[in-house]
Amino acid sequence: MAVTLLNPAGLPVVDVYRQVSVASGSKLVFVAGQVGWDADGVTVGAGDLAAQVEQCYVNIATALAAAGGSFADVARLTCYVVDWTPDLMPTLLEGIARASARLGITQPPPASMLGVAALDVPEHLVEIEATAVLD
């Protein structure tokens, strides 16, 4: 593996991501922000944040596989959520949990989450981009 994920002593342990990733590979993969649409461009889970988060992860996994990688190679995720408020956290976490179970993700990489006013179309509630490092 080109990416080692850590939760160092002195930083809080967060269930949905690790605090640090150490990348030692030689091939960088930058996955464009993925939204909750399927291969035909149809929005999955209109109005359902958890379903769209899950689809974003599935789309990222598809993109990584095309580059010869997987979620085990992800060094960082950035998540953009429309009209974010803290009460949306359980729904966001539900989507991450469903995607993790579906894709076999056991060690989530470092992640940042940002609230935004809007995305590309009104139906999209979340967009997630990934950076991966491959050997």
Short mmCIF file of N, CA and C in Angstrom, two decimals:
data_model
loop_
_atom_site.label_atom_id
_atom_site.label_comp_id
_atom_site.label_asym_id
_atom_site.label_seq_id
_atom_site.Cartn_x
_atom_site.Cartn_y
_atom_site.Cartn_z
N MET A 1 0.83 -1.19 0.00
CA MET A 1 0.00 0.00 0.00
C MET A 1 0.88 1.25 0.00
N ALA A 2 0.48 2.22 -0.77
CA ALA A 2 1.21 3.47 -0.83
C ALA A 2 0.75 4.47 0.22
N VAL A 3 -0.38 4.18 0.88
CA VAL A 3 -0.94 5.10 1.87
C VAL A 3 -1.10 4.38 3.21
N THR A 4 -0.55 4.99 4.25
CA THR A 4 -0.72 4.50 5.61
C THR A 4 -1.56 5.52 6.37
N LEU A 5 -2.64 5.05 7.01
CA LEU A 5 -3.54 5.94 7.73
C LEU A 5 -3.26 5.86 9.22
N LEU A 6 -3.26 7.01 9.89
CA LEU A 6 -2.90 7.08 11.30
C LEU A 6 -3.87 7.95 12.09
N ASN A 7 -4.02 7.61 13.36
CA ASN A 7 -4.66 8.47 14.36
C ASN A 7 -3.62 8.68 15.45
N PRO A 8 -2.77 9.72 15.34
CA PRO A 8 -1.69 9.89 16.30
C PRO A 8 -2.18 10.26 17.70
N ALA A 9 -1.44 9.83 18.69
CA ALA A 9 -1.73 10.23 20.07
C ALA A 9 -1.69 11.75 20.13
N GLY A 10 -2.59 12.32 20.88
CA GLY A 10 -2.65 13.78 21.01
C GLY A 10 -3.70 14.42 20.12
N LEU A 11 -4.27 13.65 19.20
CA LEU A 11 -5.36 14.13 18.36
C LEU A 11 -6.58 13.27 18.64
N PRO A 12 -7.77 13.84 18.54
CA PRO A 12 -8.97 13.04 18.81
C PRO A 12 -9.18 11.96 17.76
N VAL A 13 -9.74 10.85 18.20
CA VAL A 13 -10.11 9.77 17.29
C VAL A 13 -11.52 10.06 16.79
N VAL A 14 -11.65 10.13 15.48
CA VAL A 14 -12.93 10.40 14.84
C VAL A 14 -13.32 9.14 14.07
N ASP A 15 -14.51 8.64 14.29
CA ASP A 15 -14.92 7.37 13.71
C ASP A 15 -14.94 7.34 12.18
N VAL A 16 -15.22 8.46 11.54
CA VAL A 16 -15.45 8.43 10.10
C VAL A 16 -14.23 8.76 9.26
N TYR A 17 -13.10 9.06 9.89
CA TYR A 17 -11.87 9.27 9.13
C TYR A 17 -10.67 9.17 10.05
N ARG A 18 -9.47 9.03 9.47
CA ARG A 18 -8.22 9.07 10.20
C ARG A 18 -7.67 10.48 10.11
N GLN A 19 -6.87 10.87 11.07
CA GLN A 19 -6.34 12.24 11.12
C GLN A 19 -5.20 12.47 10.12
N VAL A 20 -4.44 11.43 9.79
CA VAL A 20 -3.24 11.60 8.98
C VAL A 20 -3.15 10.48 7.95
N SER A 21 -2.67 10.83 6.77
CA SER A 21 -2.29 9.80 5.80
C SER A 21 -0.85 10.08 5.38
N VAL A 22 -0.07 9.03 5.32
CA VAL A 22 1.32 9.12 4.88
C VAL A 22 1.41 8.40 3.54
N ALA A 23 1.74 9.14 2.49
CA ALA A 23 1.79 8.58 1.15
C ALA A 23 3.24 8.38 0.72
N SER A 24 3.51 7.18 0.20
CA SER A 24 4.88 6.88 -0.22
C SER A 24 4.95 6.39 -1.67
N GLY A 25 3.86 6.43 -2.37
CA GLY A 25 3.83 5.94 -3.74
C GLY A 25 4.37 6.95 -4.72
N SER A 26 4.29 6.61 -5.99
CA SER A 26 4.86 7.47 -7.02
C SER A 26 3.83 7.95 -8.04
N LYS A 27 2.61 7.46 -7.93
CA LYS A 27 1.56 7.83 -8.89
C LYS A 27 0.43 8.50 -8.13
N LEU A 28 0.16 9.77 -8.45
CA LEU A 28 -0.94 10.49 -7.82
C LEU A 28 -2.19 10.37 -8.70
N VAL A 29 -3.33 10.18 -8.04
CA VAL A 29 -4.61 10.11 -8.74
C VAL A 29 -5.52 11.15 -8.11
N PHE A 30 -6.01 12.05 -8.93
CA PHE A 30 -6.92 13.09 -8.48
C PHE A 30 -8.29 12.81 -9.10
N VAL A 31 -9.26 12.49 -8.26
CA VAL A 31 -10.61 12.18 -8.74
C VAL A 31 -11.46 13.44 -8.62
N ALA A 32 -12.02 13.85 -9.73
CA ALA A 32 -12.90 15.02 -9.74
C ALA A 32 -14.04 14.82 -8.76
N GLY A 33 -14.59 15.90 -8.27
CA GLY A 33 -15.73 15.82 -7.37
C GLY A 33 -16.83 14.97 -7.97
N GLN A 34 -17.24 13.96 -7.22
CA GLN A 34 -18.29 13.06 -7.67
C GLN A 34 -19.60 13.41 -6.97
N VAL A 35 -20.67 13.38 -7.72
CA VAL A 35 -21.99 13.68 -7.20
C VAL A 35 -22.84 12.41 -7.26
N GLY A 36 -24.06 12.51 -6.77
CA GLY A 36 -24.94 11.34 -6.68
C GLY A 36 -25.64 11.01 -7.98
N TRP A 37 -24.87 10.72 -9.02
CA TRP A 37 -25.50 10.27 -10.24
C TRP A 37 -24.92 8.94 -10.67
N ASP A 38 -25.69 8.23 -11.47
CA ASP A 38 -25.25 6.93 -11.96
C ASP A 38 -24.48 7.11 -13.27
N ALA A 39 -24.11 6.00 -13.90
CA ALA A 39 -23.31 6.03 -15.13
C ALA A 39 -24.03 6.74 -16.28
N ASP A 40 -25.35 6.82 -16.21
CA ASP A 40 -26.12 7.50 -17.25
C ASP A 40 -26.38 8.97 -16.94
N GLY A 41 -25.83 9.46 -15.83
CA GLY A 41 -26.02 10.86 -15.45
C GLY A 41 -27.35 11.12 -14.77
N VAL A 42 -28.02 10.07 -14.31
CA VAL A 42 -29.29 10.21 -13.61
C VAL A 42 -29.01 10.32 -12.12
N THR A 43 -29.59 11.31 -11.46
CA THR A 43 -29.38 11.51 -10.03
C THR A 43 -29.98 10.35 -9.25
N VAL A 44 -29.18 9.78 -8.37
CA VAL A 44 -29.60 8.70 -7.48
C VAL A 44 -30.00 9.35 -6.15
N GLY A 45 -31.13 8.98 -5.61
CA GLY A 45 -31.53 9.47 -4.30
C GLY A 45 -31.87 10.95 -4.27
N ALA A 46 -32.68 11.42 -5.19
CA ALA A 46 -33.08 12.82 -5.18
C ALA A 46 -33.68 13.17 -3.81
N GLY A 47 -33.13 14.19 -3.17
CA GLY A 47 -33.61 14.62 -1.86
C GLY A 47 -33.11 13.77 -0.71
N ASP A 48 -32.26 12.77 -0.97
CA ASP A 48 -31.79 11.83 0.06
C ASP A 48 -30.27 11.95 0.19
N LEU A 49 -29.81 12.70 1.18
CA LEU A 49 -28.38 12.95 1.38
C LEU A 49 -27.61 11.64 1.55
N ALA A 50 -28.10 10.73 2.37
CA ALA A 50 -27.39 9.47 2.62
C ALA A 50 -27.20 8.68 1.33
N ALA A 51 -28.24 8.59 0.51
CA ALA A 51 -28.15 7.86 -0.75
C ALA A 51 -27.15 8.52 -1.69
N GLN A 52 -27.11 9.84 -1.70
CA GLN A 52 -26.18 10.54 -2.59
C GLN A 52 -24.74 10.39 -2.11
N VAL A 53 -24.51 10.41 -0.79
CA VAL A 53 -23.17 10.17 -0.25
C VAL A 53 -22.69 8.78 -0.67
N GLU A 54 -23.56 7.80 -0.51
CA GLU A 54 -23.21 6.43 -0.90
C GLU A 54 -22.85 6.37 -2.37
N GLN A 55 -23.63 7.01 -3.22
CA GLN A 55 -23.35 6.99 -4.66
C GLN A 55 -22.05 7.72 -4.97
N CYS A 56 -21.75 8.80 -4.28
CA CYS A 56 -20.48 9.49 -4.47
C CYS A 56 -19.31 8.55 -4.22
N TYR A 57 -19.38 7.80 -3.11
CA TYR A 57 -18.32 6.84 -2.78
C TYR A 57 -18.21 5.75 -3.86
N VAL A 58 -19.34 5.26 -4.33
CA VAL A 58 -19.33 4.24 -5.39
C VAL A 58 -18.67 4.81 -6.65
N ASN A 59 -19.00 6.04 -6.99
CA ASN A 59 -18.41 6.67 -8.17
C ASN A 59 -16.90 6.85 -8.00
N ILE A 60 -16.48 7.25 -6.80
CA ILE A 60 -15.05 7.39 -6.53
C ILE A 60 -14.36 6.03 -6.68
N ALA A 61 -14.96 4.98 -6.14
CA ALA A 61 -14.39 3.64 -6.26
C ALA A 61 -14.25 3.24 -7.73
N THR A 62 -15.23 3.58 -8.54
CA THR A 62 -15.18 3.27 -9.98
C THR A 62 -14.02 4.02 -10.64
N ALA A 63 -13.88 5.30 -10.31
CA ALA A 63 -12.80 6.10 -10.88
C ALA A 63 -11.43 5.58 -10.45
N LEU A 64 -11.31 5.22 -9.17
CA LEU A 64 -10.05 4.68 -8.67
C LEU A 64 -9.69 3.36 -9.35
N ALA A 65 -10.67 2.50 -9.55
CA ALA A 65 -10.43 1.22 -10.21
C ALA A 65 -9.91 1.44 -11.63
N ALA A 66 -10.44 2.45 -12.32
CA ALA A 66 -9.98 2.75 -13.67
C ALA A 66 -8.52 3.17 -13.69
N ALA A 67 -8.05 3.74 -12.58
CA ALA A 67 -6.65 4.17 -12.47
C ALA A 67 -5.77 3.08 -11.86
N GLY A 68 -6.37 1.93 -11.55
CA GLY A 68 -5.61 0.83 -10.96
C GLY A 68 -5.55 0.86 -9.45
N GLY A 69 -6.46 1.61 -8.82
CA GLY A 69 -6.44 1.73 -7.37
C GLY A 69 -7.75 1.37 -6.72
N SER A 70 -7.83 1.66 -5.43
CA SER A 70 -9.03 1.42 -4.64
C SER A 70 -9.06 2.43 -3.50
N PHE A 71 -10.08 2.32 -2.65
CA PHE A 71 -10.16 3.22 -1.50
C PHE A 71 -8.97 3.05 -0.56
N ALA A 72 -8.30 1.91 -0.59
CA ALA A 72 -7.12 1.70 0.23
C ALA A 72 -5.98 2.65 -0.16
N ASP A 73 -6.07 3.23 -1.35
CA ASP A 73 -5.04 4.14 -1.85
C ASP A 73 -5.39 5.62 -1.64
N VAL A 74 -6.57 5.90 -1.09
CA VAL A 74 -7.00 7.28 -0.92
C VAL A 74 -6.25 7.94 0.23
N ALA A 75 -5.64 9.08 -0.07
CA ALA A 75 -4.90 9.84 0.93
C ALA A 75 -5.76 10.93 1.56
N ARG A 76 -6.82 11.37 0.83
CA ARG A 76 -7.64 12.46 1.35
C ARG A 76 -8.95 12.55 0.57
N LEU A 77 -10.02 12.87 1.30
CA LEU A 77 -11.32 13.17 0.70
C LEU A 77 -11.73 14.59 1.09
N THR A 78 -12.41 15.26 0.18
CA THR A 78 -13.02 16.55 0.50
C THR A 78 -14.49 16.45 0.11
N CYS A 79 -15.35 16.78 1.07
CA CYS A 79 -16.79 16.62 0.91
C CYS A 79 -17.46 18.00 0.98
N TYR A 80 -18.28 18.31 0.00
CA TYR A 80 -19.03 19.56 -0.05
C TYR A 80 -20.51 19.23 0.09
N VAL A 81 -21.17 19.82 1.10
CA VAL A 81 -22.58 19.53 1.35
C VAL A 81 -23.39 20.82 1.24
N VAL A 82 -24.45 20.75 0.46
CA VAL A 82 -25.32 21.91 0.26
C VAL A 82 -26.09 22.22 1.55
N ASP A 83 -26.12 23.48 1.92
CA ASP A 83 -26.88 23.98 3.08
C ASP A 83 -26.57 23.18 4.35
N TRP A 84 -25.29 22.94 4.60
CA TRP A 84 -24.86 22.15 5.75
C TRP A 84 -25.29 22.77 7.07
N THR A 85 -25.81 21.94 7.95
CA THR A 85 -26.03 22.27 9.35
C THR A 85 -25.64 21.02 10.15
N PRO A 86 -25.21 21.17 11.39
CA PRO A 86 -24.77 20.01 12.16
C PRO A 86 -25.83 18.92 12.32
N ASP A 87 -27.11 19.25 12.22
CA ASP A 87 -28.14 18.22 12.35
C ASP A 87 -28.16 17.26 11.16
N LEU A 88 -27.42 17.57 10.08
CA LEU A 88 -27.32 16.67 8.94
C LEU A 88 -26.25 15.59 9.15
N MET A 89 -25.42 15.73 10.20
CA MET A 89 -24.32 14.79 10.41
C MET A 89 -24.78 13.32 10.47
N PRO A 90 -25.85 12.97 11.22
CA PRO A 90 -26.26 11.55 11.23
C PRO A 90 -26.60 11.00 9.85
N THR A 91 -27.20 11.81 9.01
CA THR A 91 -27.55 11.38 7.66
C THR A 91 -26.30 11.21 6.81
N LEU A 92 -25.36 12.14 6.94
CA LEU A 92 -24.09 12.03 6.23
C LEU A 92 -23.35 10.77 6.67
N LEU A 93 -23.30 10.52 7.96
CA LEU A 93 -22.62 9.34 8.49
C LEU A 93 -23.31 8.05 8.04
N GLU A 94 -24.63 8.08 7.92
CA GLU A 94 -25.35 6.90 7.42
C GLU A 94 -24.91 6.56 6.00
N GLY A 95 -24.79 7.59 5.17
CA GLY A 95 -24.33 7.37 3.79
C GLY A 95 -22.91 6.83 3.74
N ILE A 96 -22.03 7.35 4.58
CA ILE A 96 -20.65 6.87 4.64
C ILE A 96 -20.64 5.41 5.12
N ALA A 97 -21.43 5.09 6.13
CA ALA A 97 -21.47 3.72 6.65
C ALA A 97 -21.98 2.75 5.59
N ARG A 98 -23.01 3.14 4.87
CA ARG A 98 -23.55 2.26 3.82
C ARG A 98 -22.53 2.04 2.72
N ALA A 99 -21.86 3.12 2.32
CA ALA A 99 -20.83 3.00 1.27
C ALA A 99 -19.66 2.17 1.76
N SER A 100 -19.25 2.36 3.00
CA SER A 100 -18.13 1.60 3.55
C SER A 100 -18.44 0.11 3.58
N ALA A 101 -19.66 -0.23 3.99
CA ALA A 101 -20.07 -1.64 4.01
C ALA A 101 -20.12 -2.21 2.60
N ARG A 102 -20.65 -1.45 1.69
CA ARG A 102 -20.79 -1.90 0.29
C ARG A 102 -19.44 -2.09 -0.39
N LEU A 103 -18.48 -1.19 -0.07
CA LEU A 103 -17.19 -1.19 -0.76
C LEU A 103 -16.08 -1.85 0.05
N GLY A 104 -16.37 -2.26 1.28
CA GLY A 104 -15.35 -2.89 2.11
C GLY A 104 -14.31 -1.93 2.64
N ILE A 105 -14.69 -0.68 2.87
CA ILE A 105 -13.76 0.32 3.40
C ILE A 105 -13.68 0.14 4.91
N THR A 106 -12.49 -0.17 5.39
CA THR A 106 -12.33 -0.40 6.83
C THR A 106 -11.55 0.72 7.51
N GLN A 107 -10.74 1.44 6.77
CA GLN A 107 -9.97 2.55 7.33
C GLN A 107 -10.25 3.80 6.50
N PRO A 108 -11.18 4.63 6.94
CA PRO A 108 -11.48 5.83 6.15
C PRO A 108 -10.33 6.83 6.20
N PRO A 109 -9.99 7.44 5.07
CA PRO A 109 -8.88 8.37 5.00
C PRO A 109 -9.23 9.72 5.64
N PRO A 110 -8.22 10.58 5.82
CA PRO A 110 -8.51 11.93 6.28
C PRO A 110 -9.53 12.60 5.37
N ALA A 111 -10.37 13.42 5.98
CA ALA A 111 -11.42 14.07 5.20
C ALA A 111 -11.70 15.46 5.75
N SER A 112 -12.11 16.32 4.86
CA SER A 112 -12.60 17.64 5.23
C SER A 112 -14.02 17.76 4.70
N MET A 113 -14.86 18.49 5.44
CA MET A 113 -16.24 18.67 5.03
C MET A 113 -16.55 20.16 5.04
N LEU A 114 -17.09 20.64 3.94
CA LEU A 114 -17.40 22.05 3.80
C LEU A 114 -18.86 22.23 3.41
N GLY A 115 -19.50 23.20 4.00
CA GLY A 115 -20.85 23.56 3.60
C GLY A 115 -20.78 24.53 2.44
N VAL A 116 -21.66 24.33 1.46
CA VAL A 116 -21.70 25.20 0.29
C VAL A 116 -23.15 25.62 0.03
N ALA A 117 -23.32 26.71 -0.71
CA ALA A 117 -24.66 27.19 -1.02
C ALA A 117 -25.34 26.34 -2.08
N ALA A 118 -24.58 25.86 -3.06
CA ALA A 118 -25.17 25.09 -4.16
C ALA A 118 -24.07 24.31 -4.87
N LEU A 119 -24.49 23.31 -5.64
CA LEU A 119 -23.58 22.55 -6.49
C LEU A 119 -24.01 22.75 -7.94
N ASP A 120 -23.65 21.82 -8.82
CA ASP A 120 -23.89 22.00 -10.25
C ASP A 120 -25.35 22.07 -10.64
N VAL A 121 -26.20 21.26 -10.00
CA VAL A 121 -27.63 21.29 -10.25
C VAL A 121 -28.35 21.19 -8.91
N PRO A 122 -29.58 21.68 -8.80
CA PRO A 122 -30.27 21.68 -7.51
C PRO A 122 -30.48 20.29 -6.90
N GLU A 123 -30.55 19.24 -7.73
CA GLU A 123 -30.79 17.89 -7.21
C GLU A 123 -29.60 17.32 -6.43
N HIS A 124 -28.40 17.84 -6.69
CA HIS A 124 -27.20 17.31 -6.04
C HIS A 124 -26.99 17.97 -4.69
N LEU A 125 -26.97 17.14 -3.65
CA LEU A 125 -26.85 17.61 -2.28
C LEU A 125 -25.43 17.53 -1.75
N VAL A 126 -24.57 16.73 -2.41
CA VAL A 126 -23.21 16.50 -1.92
C VAL A 126 -22.30 16.22 -3.11
N GLU A 127 -21.04 16.63 -2.96
CA GLU A 127 -20.00 16.33 -3.94
C GLU A 127 -18.76 15.95 -3.14
N ILE A 128 -18.10 14.87 -3.57
CA ILE A 128 -16.92 14.39 -2.84
C ILE A 128 -15.80 14.18 -3.85
N GLU A 129 -14.62 14.76 -3.54
CA GLU A 129 -13.44 14.55 -4.38
C GLU A 129 -12.40 13.78 -3.60
N ALA A 130 -11.52 13.09 -4.33
CA ALA A 130 -10.53 12.23 -3.68
C ALA A 130 -9.15 12.43 -4.30
N THR A 131 -8.15 12.26 -3.46
CA THR A 131 -6.76 12.21 -3.89
C THR A 131 -6.20 10.88 -3.43
N ALA A 132 -5.61 10.14 -4.35
CA ALA A 132 -5.05 8.83 -4.03
C ALA A 132 -3.60 8.77 -4.46
N VAL A 133 -2.87 7.84 -3.84
CA VAL A 133 -1.46 7.62 -4.18
C VAL A 133 -1.28 6.12 -4.39
N LEU A 134 -0.73 5.77 -5.55
CA LEU A 134 -0.50 4.37 -5.90
C LEU A 134 1.00 4.11 -5.99
N ASP A 135 1.39 2.87 -5.73
CA ASP A 135 2.80 2.47 -5.88
C ASP A 135 3.18 2.46 -7.33
#
